[in-house]
């Protein structure tokens, strides 16, 4: 289902920072369902459909989890550099 011209992907991106790919997919599905609830003949997904979806779909990854993943990545890169210097 196409997006209404009043949907700004740039704005959506800024409002969904920290959302995983699966979270974004769920958000889009919920917005599409909102459009169909609004009208079974809906031809587009509106900004309001996304506004309502944002109330329901929250990020599944917490800011703390993101920090932990970043730290794990730093440690992994450090150890890879050490192994490169040895080998």
PDB file of C-alpha atoms in Angstrom:
ATOM      1  CA  UNK A   1       0.000   0.000   0.000  1.00  0.00           C
ATOM      2  CA  UNK A   2       1.549   3.360  -0.980  1.00  0.00           C
ATOM      3  CA  UNK A   3       2.316   6.179   1.420  1.00  0.00           C
ATOM      4  CA  UNK A   4       0.335   9.385   1.549  1.00  0.00           C
ATOM      5  CA  UNK A   5       2.305  12.465   0.466  1.00  0.00           C
ATOM      6  CA  UNK A   6       1.980  13.738   4.062  1.00  0.00           C
ATOM      7  CA  UNK A   7       4.224  10.899   5.340  1.00  0.00           C
ATOM      8  CA  UNK A   8       7.809  12.084   5.786  1.00  0.00           C
ATOM      9  CA  UNK A   9      10.283   9.205   5.812  1.00  0.00           C
ATOM     10  CA  UNK A  10      12.909  11.572   7.198  1.00  0.00           C
ATOM     11  CA  UNK A  11      10.658  12.393  10.167  1.00  0.00           C
ATOM     12  CA  UNK A  12       9.798   8.712  10.666  1.00  0.00           C
ATOM     13  CA  UNK A  13      13.497   7.838  10.649  1.00  0.00           C
ATOM     14  CA  UNK A  14      14.248  10.417  13.336  1.00  0.00           C
ATOM     15  CA  UNK A  15      11.367   9.146  15.485  1.00  0.00           C
ATOM     16  CA  UNK A  16      12.382   5.492  15.207  1.00  0.00           C
ATOM     17  CA  UNK A  17      16.022   5.714  16.199  1.00  0.00           C
ATOM     18  CA  UNK A  18      16.914   2.541  18.059  1.00  0.00           C
ATOM     19  CA  UNK A  19      14.280   0.457  16.268  1.00  0.00           C
ATOM     20  CA  UNK A  20      15.527  -2.793  14.755  1.00  0.00           C
ATOM     21  CA  UNK A  21      14.662  -3.865  11.223  1.00  0.00           C
ATOM     22  CA  UNK A  22      11.989  -6.163  12.669  1.00  0.00           C
ATOM     23  CA  UNK A  23      10.613  -3.267  14.741  1.00  0.00           C
ATOM     24  CA  UNK A  24      10.353  -1.109  11.609  1.00  0.00           C
ATOM     25  CA  UNK A  25       8.609  -3.915   9.732  1.00  0.00           C
ATOM     26  CA  UNK A  26       6.120  -4.261  12.604  1.00  0.00           C
ATOM     27  CA  UNK A  27       5.557  -0.497  12.584  1.00  0.00           C
ATOM     28  CA  UNK A  28       4.804  -0.498   8.856  1.00  0.00           C
ATOM     29  CA  UNK A  29       2.444  -3.479   9.200  1.00  0.00           C
ATOM     30  CA  UNK A  30       0.608  -1.781  12.059  1.00  0.00           C
ATOM     31  CA  UNK A  31       0.318   1.469  10.083  1.00  0.00           C
ATOM     32  CA  UNK A  32      -1.086  -0.464   7.108  1.00  0.00           C
ATOM     33  CA  UNK A  33      -3.576  -2.206   9.398  1.00  0.00           C
ATOM     34  CA  UNK A  34      -4.578   1.192  10.779  1.00  0.00           C
ATOM     35  CA  UNK A  35      -5.254   2.368   7.234  1.00  0.00           C
ATOM     36  CA  UNK A  36      -7.470  -0.668   6.620  1.00  0.00           C
ATOM     37  CA  UNK A  37      -9.277  -0.132   9.927  1.00  0.00           C
ATOM     38  CA  UNK A  38      -9.889   3.432   8.825  1.00  0.00           C
ATOM     39  CA  UNK A  39     -11.351   2.168   5.563  1.00  0.00           C
ATOM     40  CA  UNK A  40     -11.299  -1.228   3.887  1.00  0.00           C
ATOM     41  CA  UNK A  41     -10.932   0.726   0.649  1.00  0.00           C
ATOM     42  CA  UNK A  42      -7.912   2.700   1.903  1.00  0.00           C
ATOM     43  CA  UNK A  43      -5.571   3.525  -0.947  1.00  0.00           C
ATOM     44  CA  UNK A  44      -2.656   4.816   1.111  1.00  0.00           C
ATOM     45  CA  UNK A  45      -1.077   4.823   4.567  1.00  0.00           C
ATOM     46  CA  UNK A  46      -1.344   8.267   6.140  1.00  0.00           C
ATOM     47  CA  UNK A  47       0.752  10.121   8.678  1.00  0.00           C
ATOM     48  CA  UNK A  48      -2.053   9.554  11.211  1.00  0.00           C
ATOM     49  CA  UNK A  49      -1.834   5.788  10.582  1.00  0.00           C
ATOM     50  CA  UNK A  50       1.853   5.929  11.496  1.00  0.00           C
ATOM     51  CA  UNK A  51       1.154   8.172  14.507  1.00  0.00           C
ATOM     52  CA  UNK A  52      -1.221   5.538  15.873  1.00  0.00           C
ATOM     53  CA  UNK A  53       1.224   2.735  15.053  1.00  0.00           C
ATOM     54  CA  UNK A  54       4.002   4.533  16.951  1.00  0.00           C
ATOM     55  CA  UNK A  55       1.817   4.387  20.066  1.00  0.00           C
ATOM     56  CA  UNK A  56       1.666   0.597  19.769  1.00  0.00           C
ATOM     57  CA  UNK A  57       5.047  -0.472  18.367  1.00  0.00           C
ATOM     58  CA  UNK A  58       8.046   0.283  20.555  1.00  0.00           C
ATOM     59  CA  UNK A  59      11.727  -0.559  19.987  1.00  0.00           C
ATOM     60  CA  UNK A  60      12.638  -4.056  21.130  1.00  0.00           C
ATOM     61  CA  UNK A  61      16.243  -3.074  21.849  1.00  0.00           C
ATOM     62  CA  UNK A  62      16.882  -0.858  24.874  1.00  0.00           C
ATOM     63  CA  UNK A  63      19.539   1.880  24.906  1.00  0.00           C
ATOM     64  CA  UNK A  64      21.432  -0.239  27.460  1.00  0.00           C
ATOM     65  CA  UNK A  65      21.453  -3.214  25.073  1.00  0.00           C
ATOM     66  CA  UNK A  66      22.804  -0.993  22.288  1.00  0.00           C
ATOM     67  CA  UNK A  67      25.646   0.139  24.573  1.00  0.00           C
ATOM     68  CA  UNK A  68      26.426  -3.477  25.455  1.00  0.00           C
ATOM     69  CA  UNK A  69      26.522  -4.497  21.773  1.00  0.00           C
ATOM     70  CA  UNK A  70      28.778  -1.534  20.959  1.00  0.00           C
ATOM     71  CA  UNK A  71      31.120  -2.464  23.808  1.00  0.00           C
ATOM     72  CA  UNK A  72      31.214  -6.095  22.657  1.00  0.00           C
ATOM     73  CA  UNK A  73      32.068  -4.895  19.143  1.00  0.00           C
ATOM     74  CA  UNK A  74      34.903  -2.750  20.503  1.00  0.00           C
ATOM     75  CA  UNK A  75      36.312  -5.710  22.433  1.00  0.00           C
ATOM     76  CA  UNK A  76      36.070  -7.952  19.389  1.00  0.00           C
ATOM     77  CA  UNK A  77      37.878  -5.403  17.192  1.00  0.00           C
ATOM     78  CA  UNK A  78      40.581  -5.017  19.859  1.00  0.00           C
ATOM     79  CA  UNK A  79      41.179  -8.772  20.005  1.00  0.00           C
ATOM     80  CA  UNK A  80      41.194  -9.039  16.206  1.00  0.00           C
ATOM     81  CA  UNK A  81      43.903  -6.339  16.061  1.00  0.00           C
ATOM     82  CA  UNK A  82      45.928  -8.214  18.684  1.00  0.00           C
ATOM     83  CA  UNK A  83      45.675 -11.450  16.697  1.00  0.00           C
ATOM     84  CA  UNK A  84      46.700  -9.648  13.505  1.00  0.00           C
ATOM     85  CA  UNK A  85      49.822  -8.302  15.224  1.00  0.00           C
ATOM     86  CA  UNK A  86      50.721 -11.775  16.539  1.00  0.00           C
ATOM     87  CA  UNK A  87      50.024 -13.717  13.356  1.00  0.00           C
TER      88      UNK A  87
END
